[in-house]
Each structure stands twice: as C-alpha cells, then as structure tokens.
Amino acid sequence: MAASTSAAAGDSGLLLAARRRFPAAFATAWGQRVRLLHSVSGTRLPRRAELACCFGTAPAAVPAGPVVPRSRIVRSVEEKRACEARLGQLVEKLKKEGINMGQWRLGTFQRLLCPECKGGSSEEQSLSVFIRNDGLNATWTCFRASCGWKGNAQPDGVSKMYQAKRDTGNEPGAGNGSDQEVKANNAVKPYRKLREQDLHLEPLCDELVTYFSERMISPETLRRTNVSQRKWHNKIVIAFTYRRDKVLVGCKYREVSKKFSQEPNTEKILYGLDDIKQARDVIIVEGEIDKLSMEEAGYRNCVSVPDGAPAQVSNKLPDKDHDKKYQYLWNCKEYLDSASRIILATDADPPGQVLAEELARRLGKERCWRVSWPKKNETEFCKDANEVLMFLGPQALKKVIEGAELYPIRGLFNFRDFFPEIDSYYLGIRGDELGIPTGWKCMDDLYKVVPGELTIVTGVPNSGKSEWIDALLCNINSQCGWKFALCSMENKVRDHARKLLEKHIKKPFFNARYGGSVERMSPDEFEEGKQWLNETFHLIRCEDDSLPSINWVLDLAKAAVLRHGVRGLVIDPYNELDHQRSPNQNETEYVSQILTKIKRFAQHHSCHVWFVAHPRQLHNWNGGPPNMYDISGSAHFINKCDNGIVIHRNRDPDAGPVDVVQVCMKKVRNKVIGQIGDAFLTYDRVTGVYKEADEAIVAKVVKQQMRQKQPSQHQHR
C-alpha cells in the first residue's frame, strides 16, 4: 500500500493494532464490527477524504492522486506500541462513560447521542467527542444548553503536567498534524443557505390555526409572521421561519407535543429580527409563541432567542469567538446596538432567570430591564408571556411590560431597595436605633453605642483608655447582653480577666494592697465570673510571637460574629498591629485604607468597633487632654471615624482628685446618638468601676483647666 509509510496510514494502523491487542474495548454491545476512520486533507483543503479500515477485511484502496499525510511525525516501534495501549485504554474508559461509537476517528470531532440527556425530545446528536492522534487524551462535550455534560479521559500513567506540555506544544511531536491540517480544522464553516422551495412549507391547516387560537394567537398575527407548517418525519409540524431583511436564514420546527428541531448548519439569529430594526425599545422572550403573544398585546418590537434557556450561569464570560451558545446575539449585534432599553421577558422558572442574567451580561445591564410575571390564580404565577395572555388577557400582558423594572446591577441601588430597613428604623423595631446607653447618665447625652459604627479612642499613656472601654463593655452587657471580641495586644489574658471580673463582681481579685479593707471576691463569685467571662467575651490573639495584621484580625472577628453572635469588637492598640504597608504607600494612605476596611466590616456585620490609637509625642504639653489630630500616624483617624473620644485623667492634685477621668467627645457623626462635649467620671482603683463625678469636683477640674489654657494662649501670642 503506497501510503502505508505515511503518518496517516500509521495512525490508522495504530487503531487497527489497538483493536487487535484490546478486542474487548473495541467490541460493541451487539457484536458488530467497528470501523476505524481516519481523515486526510489535501494541499488546497479540498473536501475531506476518508481512509477506512474495517476489521476482518482488507484495507480499502488508496484514492487515486497525491495524498498529503496528516502528520510527518515518524513514530518508533516502541512509541507505536505505547500509542496502541493508550488508545485501548481510552476506548474502554469512554465505554464506561456510556460513549459507544460504531466508528472511532482520531484527530477529528465526532457527533453522537449524549448518554446523559439522550439528545432531548428531538434526540439530537449533541455530544462532540475528540480523541487525540497520540492517544494521550479524549474529550467530550454536550452542546445542548440544558445539559452541557462534559469531561475528559487520559490513559493510565499519563501525568497531567506532561499532558499540558503536549497540549501546548512544548514536547517534541506535540502537534496533531501539519500547519495545513490545523488550518483545515479551524476553518470557518460556511452557513447553509436556505431556499423557500426546498423546505416545502405550507399554510397552516385548520387544526393548527385552532391550536394557536386556543393560545390566543390570531390568524392575522400568524400570517404577518409567516408561521407555516411542514411534513417532517411523517408528522405535520409548525414551522417558524427566521428571517433577516425578509431573507430566509433558518427554520425551527415544533410539534404540538413541544418537541423541537431546527434546520442544521444555518446561522443563528433572533426570531422576529426584522421587527426590531432601528427600535429604541426591544423586548426579548424565550420562545416563538411568546413573541407572537407580545404582538397580540400590541408589541411588535419583540424577538425570541432561538435555543431556549441554559441550566446555570456560566462562570466566565467568553469572548465573541468562543461564545457559541449566544452566537445569535453577536450575529444580531447591529440590531441590538441601537436599542436604548432592552426588556428581558424570559420565563419565570430558574433556567429562564439564568437566561436573563446571561443576556444582561452580554447586552449591558445598564440598559436592561426585567419583568415580574403576575399570578394566574391564588397559588400559581404565570410562567411566560403566553400564559399571561391566555389566563389574564392582552391588557394584563401590556401592564407587565409597562411595569418592567431596572435590571439589578451589583453595587447600584434605589432607596426603594432599602425601604424595609428604613421602615424598621423609623418604627424602632430593632430597639437600638437611638443607640445603646453607656451606663453613665452624664455620658448618654454625648455618646451612645450604635451597631455598625467605628469609635476611635485616644489619650496620653496611663490615662485609662483600655480600662474605660472594659467598663463600657461591662455596662452594655449588663443592659443588653451584648457579646464582644477582644483583640487586646497590650494585656496578658490573666490580667485582662482580672480587670473584667473586678468590674463585673465589683470586688477586688486579690487581698492585695490596692484592695485596702474591701473583701476579696469569694470562690463562688469567682466561678460565676469565669462563666460570665466565657459567655461574654471571645479573644483574638496570635499564638506565636508574630504581630497580627488588620486583615487577620477582621477575618477572625467575622468568624466570631457569625459563630458566637458578637456585637462589638475592640482593637487595642493600633501600634501593636503588623503594618504591611507597600513601599509606594505613605502612612496617611495606609491609615485611610485600614480604617476603610474596619468601617466596611462594622457596617456589613452590624458590629460596633472600638479602635484604640495612641497620640504622638506631645511637645510642650501643659497637662490638658490631647486632640484627635494628635494621634500618631494620620489625621484620617478623626476624619474617617464615626465617633472620636479622648480619655484624660487628672494628674494635678490642686485641680481635684487624681481619680477623676474626663471623657471628651471630639466627634459625633450621627446627631441622633450624641454631641460634642465632656463628661467626668471617677475611677475606683479597688474595683475598676467608673462612677459619675460630683458637680463640685467637675467644677474644680474645669476651672483648673481654664487656668492652664491662659498661659499657653499668651505664649502663642
């Protein structure tokens, strides 16, 4: 045989040898012989010729004339044997998947019935199977939109890395053929041109006209849209003709039992395309009868998709050349580009909603609208336009289109989307709309705690910032039962537990000097306090010597919110975090970034966050409370927070008791929950409890602060 030395004959010989070595794999269920076909292409890409090898018979004669081999790869005896083994394994694996073919071809796509969906009601051969020439891989895909079954198989011992190299052509001989063959495989397949006389279409018979009238479609609409009938496989079927500029492009057939088929190898376009030419508003529906129904309601500017709805939204939006399922949109792009509003009236079932999403992604959600189908009875909703027309009439269908709403775009909302939340805010349903009281009456006019806000707390060292926050948390828990997550990096766990227990039980933890004559908490109180600690607080701590990053803290805080119902988070302090700042980012930009992350966390999880930040080194400090702009790092601490608090402890015995703590509200964004001002508390060193200061003490402290300001003002002048 003249071509026996060519790679083409070699590849066919591989299949023949593989069949002889693995007869079980190549045997069909009914015991017929299996034909192995191999495609060969000529130099000028003529019509493909086939070389057939039938088992049990002599090979067919080689066609006359020159034959261009598919591949010029010369295989060694060992490689041929390895190929034979791989092919046998592939065929066996394909059979296990339910893929059985009477003819096996290498290096070309084969169509057959999908074992998963059985081709649907039309029994379409929608499964495409491809086996590589070298037997390294076999792939299959079902192109029915409602199925989409796909997979691949490799012989045993073929590594994925090696397979990837062969697919990308990094290994010698990775190609499946010559450049000419690749061009042949990738050549654009011409669409089939339809002629009216070839389809043998006929006017609708009386029975089909009656069928449409039962669906509220008039004979006038049927005539205008050229709905016809045809004898198809010994049946009378409805024929919907697809036209562009009145020229026949495709034809879709429908049996009364809802079995569909189409003329093969025709260009996919929208049904009713001529009706939307230069239309500003376009309606897209899911079926041809829905398009006819829209016309009965007075809307001719309506088209239908040709292929129905998919089962699920695709993970990635493909480019134009690979967007095969929605090629009809690209083929009709010039008609759709002129539309300023596109109303998606797809079916109400899940596939219909998936189709709406896929269409909106390609057409642009900013110009898409969607409809809401009404109820057809007390318990059921209408599924599509035709059901609305049949059960409720054309006026109801018209109201559906008139009531179309903007297609939702992620991140873009109307206030109406939040009306339920605004209503509950107005009615005070949650109970925390006006904030949670602090537990100190003198402070409640200045500051209340609102879920979803960020409070920055600062003050000079040893002012009691952490102590005051702990006391605030104990008060809120006592009133409302809130739970908290604590990321307190300056406290040992045992010391922090002691402080919280003393505030909760209002007794000293030890019989130590600071406790004076006050009785220590009893063992029973201690055990009850431990239970309270465990139920109220959850700790966020690094288990090694590394510093936590803000992302790490917020991730664990999110887990605490979802797992334990935490309502408040304390991050204390800022300078103990691991600041992973990029080289091209200054500190101001970095602080702005982390504060934005914290605020988004607070708002998304309805969790109040207290963030402690120390002031920078104060020069010429006169002993008064610092300002929020004195915080080390950036002015963004006061610019971006919802509430700004300065904790200041009196250090001048002449100004009053040194246990007086001044809480300065420097910023309150929400006027509903507070205002700028100062509150004065006294700190009980024995129990760690804060109480409201007497008016006389407050007056003395304020007077002393006024005296301190006067010298500084004179110096400034």
XYZ file of C-alpha atoms in Angstrom:
717
model
C 0.000 0.000 0.000
C 1.618 3.221 -1.205
C 0.641 5.328 1.748
C 1.419 2.754 4.397
C 4.583 4.579 5.384
C 2.784 7.866 5.888
C 1.701 9.059 9.298
C -1.903 8.927 8.190
C -1.738 5.244 7.475
C 0.353 4.874 10.594
C -2.362 6.404 12.731
C -4.979 4.123 11.202
C -2.648 1.221 11.753
C -2.389 2.214 15.410
C -6.156 1.910 15.769
C -6.122 -1.427 13.979
C -3.317 -2.700 16.171
C -5.020 -1.356 19.273
C -8.196 -3.210 18.339
C -6.285 -6.460 17.923
C -4.497 -6.035 21.279
C -7.654 -4.869 23.117
C -10.609 -6.581 21.452
C -12.890 -6.114 24.483
C -12.508 -2.362 24.392
C -13.408 -2.098 20.729
C -16.216 -4.636 20.722
C -19.731 -3.160 20.510
C -22.606 -4.372 22.609
C -24.297 -6.026 19.642
C -21.191 -7.761 18.343
C -20.868 -5.753 15.126
C -17.568 -4.897 13.594
C -16.249 -1.435 14.432
C -14.935 0.752 11.613
C -11.913 2.939 12.271
C -11.886 6.041 10.113
C -9.046 8.475 9.652
C -9.385 11.835 7.913
C -6.915 13.045 5.341
C -6.757 16.570 3.913
C -5.270 17.759 0.630
C -2.900 20.623 -0.004
C -5.668 23.028 -1.065
C -8.073 21.946 1.666
C -10.436 20.027 -0.620
C -13.373 18.024 0.607
C -12.102 15.655 3.274
C -11.352 12.127 2.087
C -11.532 9.178 4.436
C -9.361 6.119 4.734
C -11.396 3.285 6.239
C -10.055 0.108 7.845
C -12.701 -2.498 8.573
C -11.802 -5.333 10.875
C -11.914 -8.699 9.207
C -11.478 -7.242 5.714
C -8.606 -5.986 3.626
C -7.884 -2.271 3.790
C -9.634 -0.200 1.163
C -7.645 1.003 -1.804
C -5.942 4.357 -1.544
C -7.744 7.027 -3.637
C -6.030 7.999 -6.848
C -3.866 11.102 -6.889
C -1.406 12.537 -4.405
C -2.182 12.187 -0.728
C -0.859 14.686 1.778
C -0.202 12.930 5.086
C -1.835 14.369 8.193
C 1.374 14.345 10.186
C 5.021 13.951 9.331
C 5.904 12.566 12.751
C 7.863 9.328 12.445
C 6.994 7.006 15.290
C 9.342 4.346 16.614
C 8.144 0.797 17.208
C 8.091 1.428 20.955
C 6.054 4.612 20.560
C 3.563 2.856 18.283
C 3.062 0.121 20.837
C 2.603 2.709 23.595
C 0.042 4.501 21.398
C -1.838 1.255 20.829
C -2.026 0.649 24.570
C -3.223 4.190 25.268
C -5.920 4.006 22.603
C -7.221 0.751 24.009
C -7.474 2.280 27.482
C -9.202 5.398 26.147
C -11.851 3.433 24.299
C -12.506 1.330 27.410
C -12.880 4.479 29.563
C -15.215 6.086 27.044
C -17.421 2.990 27.088
C -17.612 3.189 30.884
C -18.932 6.736 30.485
C -21.627 5.407 28.153
C -19.929 6.693 24.988
C -20.143 3.936 22.355
C -19.421 4.597 18.710
C -19.645 2.339 15.730
C -16.782 4.282 14.141
C -13.756 5.623 16.018
C -11.847 8.503 14.430
C -8.593 10.079 15.545
C -7.885 13.817 15.437
C -11.399 14.869 14.450
C -14.640 15.692 16.229
C -17.403 13.097 16.133
C -21.092 13.653 16.903
C -23.316 11.138 18.636
C -26.213 10.848 21.069
C -25.423 12.157 24.556
C -25.851 9.367 27.149
C -26.843 11.953 29.795
C -29.662 13.866 28.111
C -30.386 11.423 25.251
C -30.488 14.400 22.911
C -33.652 15.769 24.470
C -37.054 15.385 22.893
C -35.586 15.766 19.403
C -32.945 13.077 20.058
C -30.294 15.384 18.633
C -26.743 14.081 18.306
C -25.403 16.855 20.523
C -22.345 15.119 22.038
C -18.999 16.018 20.452
C -16.132 13.559 21.080
C -12.460 14.144 20.206
C -9.585 11.633 20.520
C -6.025 12.820 20.029
C -3.873 11.139 17.408
C -1.315 10.123 20.024
C -3.935 8.646 22.372
C -2.970 10.930 25.253
C -6.425 12.394 25.750
C -10.085 12.147 24.846
C -12.611 14.944 25.493
C -16.357 15.222 25.115
C -18.940 17.996 25.412
C -22.713 18.048 25.035
C -23.747 21.274 23.334
C -27.395 21.171 24.401
C -27.912 24.245 26.596
C -29.966 22.342 29.153
C -27.348 19.595 29.506
C -23.779 20.814 28.978
C -22.251 17.481 30.104
C -18.502 17.493 29.504
C -15.473 15.514 30.550
C -12.157 14.060 29.544
C -10.183 10.863 29.942
C -6.495 10.044 29.918
C -4.764 6.685 29.779
C -3.247 5.378 32.974
C 0.210 6.734 33.708
C -0.129 9.935 31.657
C 0.686 12.791 34.020
C -1.304 15.994 33.855
C 1.916 18.022 33.559
C 3.058 16.006 30.559
C -0.406 16.238 29.079
C -0.344 20.018 29.476
C 3.029 20.202 27.760
C 1.776 18.148 24.853
C -1.348 20.321 24.590
C 0.733 23.499 24.464
C 3.220 22.016 22.042
C 6.228 22.094 24.372
C 7.082 18.457 23.769
C 8.531 17.139 20.521
C 5.799 15.865 18.292
C 3.104 17.546 20.300
C 1.242 18.694 17.253
C -1.563 16.631 15.791
C -0.574 17.391 12.228
C 0.824 19.863 9.807
C 0.045 23.568 9.747
C -2.183 22.858 6.800
C -4.218 20.409 8.847
C -4.651 22.930 11.684
C -5.931 25.472 9.229
C -8.386 22.954 7.913
C -9.707 22.131 11.363
C -10.047 25.825 12.312
C -11.544 26.990 9.020
C -14.819 28.873 9.409
C -17.639 26.604 8.396
C -19.925 28.321 5.874
C -23.576 28.618 6.806
C -26.096 26.704 4.785
C -28.257 28.873 2.551
C -31.950 28.032 2.702
C -34.398 28.355 -0.143
C -38.138 28.623 0.352
C -38.890 25.921 -2.223
C -36.508 23.444 -0.610
C -38.354 23.490 2.733
C -41.756 22.661 1.197
C -43.568 24.915 3.651
C -47.348 25.067 3.576
C -50.007 27.367 5.053
C -51.250 26.297 8.460
C -54.062 23.779 8.426
C -57.297 24.435 10.319
C -56.228 22.216 13.194
C -53.056 24.240 13.807
C -54.894 27.542 13.427
C -57.273 26.286 16.109
C -54.300 25.256 18.243
C -52.947 28.801 18.084
C -56.352 30.364 18.695
C -56.585 28.339 21.918
C -53.355 30.075 22.888
C -54.930 33.453 21.995
C -52.820 33.930 18.848
C -54.878 35.366 15.965
C -54.676 34.265 12.287
C -53.595 37.826 11.365
C -50.522 37.559 13.589
C -49.715 34.115 12.159
C -49.895 35.419 8.590
C -47.789 38.508 9.288
C -45.039 36.473 10.938
C -45.087 33.752 8.220
C -45.853 30.889 10.596
C -46.242 27.793 8.414
C -46.354 24.027 8.577
C -44.344 21.218 7.067
C -44.432 17.456 6.818
C -41.458 16.342 8.901
C -40.715 12.696 9.683
C -44.260 11.660 8.777
C -45.713 14.368 11.024
C -47.191 17.792 10.493
C -45.057 20.297 12.435
C -45.224 24.054 12.960
C -42.500 25.952 11.100
C -41.173 29.252 12.486
C -39.103 30.956 9.811
C -36.107 33.049 10.894
C -35.523 35.974 8.536
C -33.161 38.926 8.199
C -34.273 41.693 5.826
C -37.069 39.321 4.744
C -34.469 36.757 3.571
C -34.865 33.223 4.953
C -31.942 32.389 7.277
C -33.192 29.482 9.389
C -36.239 27.470 10.295
C -37.308 25.931 13.584
C -39.898 23.170 13.851
C -42.224 22.482 16.738
C -44.546 19.588 17.299
C -47.698 20.163 19.292
C -46.099 17.966 21.980
C -43.291 20.595 22.337
C -40.598 18.615 20.547
C -38.250 20.983 18.729
C -35.803 20.671 15.851
C -34.045 23.097 13.525
C -32.618 23.188 10.050
C -28.960 22.195 10.535
C -25.904 24.292 9.704
C -27.792 27.577 9.488
C -26.859 30.915 11.005
C -28.359 31.501 14.452
C -30.307 34.761 14.717
C -33.170 36.087 16.820
C -36.730 35.193 15.802
C -38.585 38.265 14.545
C -35.368 40.161 13.874
C -36.875 42.488 11.255
C -39.397 43.735 13.828
C -36.681 45.407 15.950
C -34.828 47.175 13.180
C -33.990 50.690 14.475
C -36.204 50.102 17.540
C -35.285 52.082 20.665
C -37.092 49.633 22.949
C -36.602 45.890 22.407
C -38.338 43.017 24.204
C -36.590 39.624 24.345
C -38.581 36.490 25.187
C -37.714 32.824 25.449
C -39.923 31.244 22.777
C -41.531 31.948 19.430
C -45.084 31.720 20.801
C -44.161 34.264 23.473
C -43.066 36.626 20.696
C -46.438 36.134 18.982
C -48.165 36.754 22.319
C -46.387 40.092 22.699
C -47.697 41.101 19.298
C -51.249 40.335 20.451
C -50.647 42.803 23.304
C -49.515 45.462 20.827
C -45.740 44.951 20.967
C -44.159 44.118 17.621
C -40.715 45.223 18.815
C -40.123 41.771 20.298
C -37.721 38.947 19.424
C -37.228 35.424 20.735
C -33.990 33.557 21.370
C -33.587 30.513 19.124
C -32.248 27.957 21.594
C -34.138 28.265 24.889
C -32.551 28.694 28.318
C -29.395 27.202 29.884
C -29.313 25.319 33.167
C -26.860 27.580 35.014
C -24.938 30.824 34.695
C -21.501 30.400 33.132
C -18.543 31.076 35.413
C -16.692 33.241 32.930
C -17.945 35.407 30.097
C -16.261 34.127 26.912
C -15.110 36.352 24.082
C -17.018 36.675 20.847
C -15.222 33.861 19.029
C -15.871 31.329 21.803
C -19.387 32.438 22.802
C -21.049 29.642 20.832
C -24.273 29.328 22.857
C -25.075 33.002 22.391
C -23.674 33.491 18.910
C -27.089 34.741 17.838
C -26.530 37.906 19.891
C -23.305 38.643 18.051
C -24.941 37.873 14.709
C -27.675 40.426 15.513
C -25.392 42.976 17.182
C -26.154 45.829 14.756
C -29.885 45.484 15.518
C -29.377 45.422 19.298
C -26.778 48.197 19.491
C -29.337 50.835 18.519
C -31.668 49.905 21.398
C -31.518 52.163 24.454
C -33.777 49.907 26.537
C -33.949 46.103 26.403
C -36.733 44.404 28.359
C -35.911 40.820 29.319
C -39.194 38.890 29.489
C -37.771 35.393 29.868
C -39.611 32.589 31.650
C -40.159 32.718 35.404
C -38.543 29.313 36.041
C -34.865 29.056 37.131
C -33.499 28.430 33.587
C -35.404 31.481 32.387
C -33.799 33.631 35.068
C -30.390 32.199 34.153
C -31.048 33.168 30.535
C -31.949 36.711 31.616
C -28.650 37.001 33.502
C -26.639 35.674 30.550
C -28.372 38.081 28.154
C -27.903 41.039 30.506
C -24.188 40.280 30.907
C -23.710 40.456 27.145
C -26.106 43.276 26.294
C -25.105 45.540 29.190
C -27.073 45.563 32.444
C -27.195 49.354 32.411
C -29.761 49.303 29.574
C -31.646 46.147 30.591
C -34.990 45.908 32.368
C -36.800 42.852 33.686
C -40.450 41.915 34.150
C -42.311 40.330 37.042
C -44.926 37.802 35.970
C -48.319 38.111 37.738
C -50.364 35.414 39.444
C -52.677 33.381 37.230
C -54.617 32.092 40.239
C -54.419 32.166 44.014
C -51.443 29.818 44.226
C -49.561 29.928 40.903
C -47.712 32.563 38.933
C -47.715 32.848 35.167
C -44.620 31.279 33.647
C -44.283 33.347 30.469
C -45.940 35.844 28.144
C -48.289 33.327 26.565
C -49.655 32.210 29.940
C -50.396 35.837 30.835
C -52.176 36.276 27.510
C -54.199 33.065 27.935
C -55.203 33.469 31.595
C -55.314 37.255 32.068
C -55.623 38.761 28.595
C -53.655 41.222 26.431
C -54.164 44.193 28.760
C -52.552 42.300 31.636
C -49.584 41.443 29.405
C -49.306 45.099 28.447
C -49.206 46.073 32.137
C -46.396 43.561 32.693
C -44.233 45.319 30.096
C -45.198 48.775 31.356
C -44.258 47.711 34.880
C -40.799 46.428 33.927
C -38.097 47.356 36.432
C -34.430 48.182 36.005
C -32.238 45.100 35.879
C -30.258 44.970 39.125
C -26.591 45.921 38.923
C -24.350 44.858 41.759
C -23.483 47.884 43.864
C -26.132 50.182 42.306
C -29.390 50.612 44.233
C -32.505 52.730 44.634
C -33.748 53.883 48.018
C -36.715 51.594 47.423
C -34.363 48.625 47.740
C -33.823 49.688 51.361
C -37.389 50.648 52.286
C -37.842 47.646 54.626
C -34.713 48.657 56.532
C -35.783 52.313 56.607
C -39.249 51.307 57.823
C -37.836 49.293 60.715
C -35.547 52.215 61.574
C -38.499 54.607 61.677
C -40.640 52.225 63.728
C -37.789 51.375 66.101
C -38.307 47.652 65.631
C -34.729 46.638 66.481
C -34.584 48.728 69.657
C -31.071 50.117 69.097
C -31.961 52.837 66.576
C -31.232 55.582 69.139
C -28.114 53.815 70.380
C -27.277 51.710 73.423
C -26.819 53.732 76.655
C -23.321 53.753 78.147
C -24.477 53.172 81.730
C -23.451 56.706 82.817
C -26.195 59.318 82.584
C -23.716 62.162 82.187
C -22.414 60.476 79.042
C -25.662 59.385 77.425
C -26.372 62.883 76.090
C -22.952 62.894 74.430
C -22.461 59.326 73.229
C -24.420 56.145 72.709
C -23.259 52.949 71.037
C -24.778 52.187 67.616
C -24.173 48.884 65.775
C -22.137 49.320 62.599
C -20.138 52.381 63.711
C -16.432 52.967 64.373
C -15.263 54.730 67.538
C -11.634 55.896 67.801
C -10.359 56.173 71.408
C -7.150 58.013 72.245
C -5.391 59.632 75.175
C -1.919 60.077 76.630
C -0.331 56.964 78.166
C -1.697 55.824 81.528
C -4.965 57.708 81.083
C -7.083 54.574 81.372
C -8.251 54.137 77.772
C -8.428 50.339 77.970
C -9.912 50.415 81.472
C -12.687 52.770 80.358
C -13.525 50.601 77.327
C -13.677 47.492 79.567
C -16.067 49.300 81.921
C -18.220 50.385 78.958
C -18.423 46.798 77.674
C -19.477 45.540 81.114
C -22.237 48.164 81.286
C -23.548 47.311 77.802
C -23.520 43.589 78.582
C -25.413 44.202 81.819
C -28.095 46.214 79.981
C -28.424 44.419 76.630
C -26.493 41.148 76.846
C -24.099 42.031 74.036
C -21.117 39.770 73.358
C -17.698 41.089 72.380
C -14.492 40.091 70.587
C -11.314 41.422 72.220
C -8.058 41.927 70.335
C -6.119 43.440 73.197
C -2.433 43.040 72.498
C -1.089 45.014 75.475
C -2.860 42.850 78.085
C -1.955 39.392 79.315
C -5.037 37.174 79.298
C -4.955 36.633 83.065
C -4.583 40.370 83.787
C -7.379 41.240 81.405
C -9.605 38.604 83.031
C -8.855 40.098 86.463
C -9.852 43.598 85.350
C -13.096 42.439 83.774
C -14.041 40.257 86.775
C -13.439 43.114 89.222
C -15.723 45.399 87.221
C -18.403 42.718 86.934
C -18.380 41.494 90.566
C -17.338 44.909 91.992
C -14.823 43.334 94.358
C -11.015 43.088 94.208
C -9.468 39.997 92.672
C -6.736 39.764 95.384
C -6.284 40.599 99.054
C -3.552 42.975 97.951
C -2.502 46.450 98.982
C -4.618 48.141 96.300
C -7.727 46.389 97.718
C -7.452 48.035 101.109
C -10.052 46.744 103.546
C -12.530 45.639 100.852
C -13.353 41.946 100.950
C -11.946 39.857 98.098
C -14.367 38.075 95.707
C -15.382 34.671 97.037
C -14.639 31.369 95.250
C -18.308 31.051 94.276
C -18.304 34.585 92.856
C -15.065 33.800 91.067
C -16.570 30.667 89.430
C -19.699 32.569 88.422
C -17.475 35.302 86.999
C -15.484 32.817 84.928
C -18.708 31.525 83.401
C -19.732 35.100 82.589
C -16.332 35.778 81.017
C -16.576 32.712 78.816
C -20.074 33.540 77.596
C -19.498 37.265 77.023
C -16.005 37.679 75.576
C -14.088 35.978 72.770
C -10.362 36.561 72.399
C -8.433 37.268 69.189
C -4.769 36.571 69.876
C -1.691 35.426 67.968
C -0.475 32.084 69.318
C 3.143 32.838 68.400
C 5.420 35.866 68.616
C 4.253 37.379 65.322
C 2.152 40.527 65.115
C -1.417 40.320 63.782
C -2.358 42.159 60.597
C -5.637 44.040 60.291
C -6.895 41.524 57.709
C -6.162 38.648 60.092
C -7.999 40.405 62.936
C -11.068 41.197 60.819
C -11.251 37.659 59.425
C -11.367 36.224 62.956
C -13.812 38.911 64.059
C -16.090 37.903 61.179
C -15.953 34.299 62.398
C -16.823 35.485 65.924
C -19.815 37.447 64.612
C -21.152 34.505 62.612
C -20.343 31.791 65.150
C -20.954 33.486 68.512
C -23.225 36.441 67.720
C -20.633 39.056 68.704
C -21.933 42.661 68.521
C -18.782 44.602 69.444
C -15.062 44.431 68.576
C -12.150 46.047 70.426
C -8.775 46.506 68.676
C -6.254 47.797 71.216
C -3.952 49.400 70.156
C -3.139 50.460 66.562
C 0.641 50.433 67.014
C 0.657 46.729 68.004
C -0.643 45.635 64.592
C 1.605 44.307 61.847
C 1.522 47.172 59.347
C 2.075 45.506 55.988
C 2.466 48.722 54.023
C 3.620 48.620 50.417
C 6.819 50.565 49.574
C 4.969 53.074 47.378
C 2.334 53.825 50.054
C 2.782 56.514 52.695
C 1.378 56.217 56.218
C -1.551 58.540 55.552
C -2.708 56.380 52.637
C -2.175 53.239 54.684
C -4.193 54.511 57.667
C -7.003 55.534 55.338
C -7.018 52.037 53.826
C -7.209 50.113 57.106
C -9.872 52.445 58.546
C -11.957 51.864 55.417
C -11.643 48.102 55.921
C -12.709 48.394 59.562
C -15.713 50.573 58.697
C -16.873 48.176 55.979
C -16.583 45.296 58.427
C -18.605 47.192 61.050
C -21.366 48.169 58.610
C -21.610 44.797 56.880
C -21.807 42.822 60.127
C -23.702 45.425 62.217
C -20.884 45.328 64.751
C -19.567 48.331 66.697
C -15.774 48.660 66.646
C -13.641 50.472 69.248
C -10.162 51.181 67.904
C -7.508 52.479 70.338
C -4.771 54.709 68.915
C -2.028 56.450 70.887
C -1.126 60.120 70.315
C 2.283 61.082 69.020
C 4.871 62.517 71.378
C 3.485 65.807 72.691
C 5.961 68.697 72.931
C 5.347 71.459 75.485
C 2.419 69.507 76.903
C 0.594 71.519 79.575
C -1.176 68.529 81.125
C -4.509 69.021 79.366
C -6.307 66.461 77.194
C -4.801 65.974 73.705
C -6.668 66.489 70.458
C -7.782 63.830 67.960
C -5.384 65.365 65.435
C -2.552 64.476 67.818
C -2.958 60.757 67.069
C 0.244 59.291 65.676
C 0.046 58.422 62.008
C -2.615 60.453 60.271
C -5.463 62.932 60.558
C -7.625 60.226 58.976
C -8.234 58.822 62.470
C -10.637 61.683 63.164
C -11.661 62.243 59.532
C -12.930 58.712 58.905
C -14.294 57.625 62.292
C -17.940 57.941 63.331
C -17.083 58.881 66.902
C -13.873 60.315 68.362
C -13.193 60.056 72.115
C -10.270 61.326 74.198
C -9.795 59.757 77.648
C -7.917 62.047 80.040
C -7.041 61.526 83.731
C -6.428 64.399 86.122
C -2.793 64.427 87.270
C -2.859 67.710 89.254
C -3.821 67.288 92.939
C -4.520 71.029 93.072
C -7.174 70.642 90.362
C -9.060 67.952 92.261
C -8.879 64.244 92.956
C -6.459 62.363 90.704
C -9.040 59.661 90.145
C -11.199 61.985 88.017
C -11.417 60.836 84.401
C -12.505 63.243 81.693
C -14.235 61.685 78.641
C -14.032 64.195 75.776
C -16.367 63.667 72.835
C -14.410 65.277 69.994
C -16.522 63.980 67.108
C -20.041 62.574 66.722
C -21.147 61.952 63.134
C -24.693 60.836 63.994
C -26.593 63.623 65.746
C -29.269 61.146 66.825
C -26.957 59.473 69.336
C -24.821 62.279 70.737
C -22.972 65.572 70.523
C -19.581 67.125 71.220
C -18.856 67.754 74.883
C -17.145 66.472 78.039
C -18.259 64.053 80.744
C -16.475 63.478 84.067
C -16.235 60.146 85.874
C -14.429 58.943 88.957
C -12.361 55.770 88.901
C -12.498 53.323 91.809
C -8.998 51.878 91.876
C -10.083 48.928 94.042
C -12.803 47.538 91.777
C -12.046 49.281 88.479
C -15.590 50.681 88.392
C -16.329 54.129 86.933
C -18.966 56.370 88.526
C -20.307 59.828 87.693
C -18.291 62.612 89.336
C -19.853 65.104 91.752
C -20.691 68.518 90.355
C -18.308 70.243 92.768
C -15.412 68.094 91.607
C -16.289 68.721 87.979
C -16.368 72.489 88.520
C -12.958 72.437 90.207
C -11.364 70.440 87.368
C -12.853 72.672 84.682
C -11.666 75.813 86.480
C -8.105 74.475 86.718
C -8.097 73.600 83.000
C -9.140 77.143 82.145
C -6.180 78.450 84.115
C -3.848 76.097 82.239
C -5.097 77.350 78.876
C -4.492 81.042 79.632
C -0.654 80.864 79.864
C -0.478 78.790 76.681
C -2.640 81.363 74.835
C -0.336 84.213 75.965
C 2.707 82.226 74.772
C 1.030 81.671 71.404
C 0.530 85.444 71.010
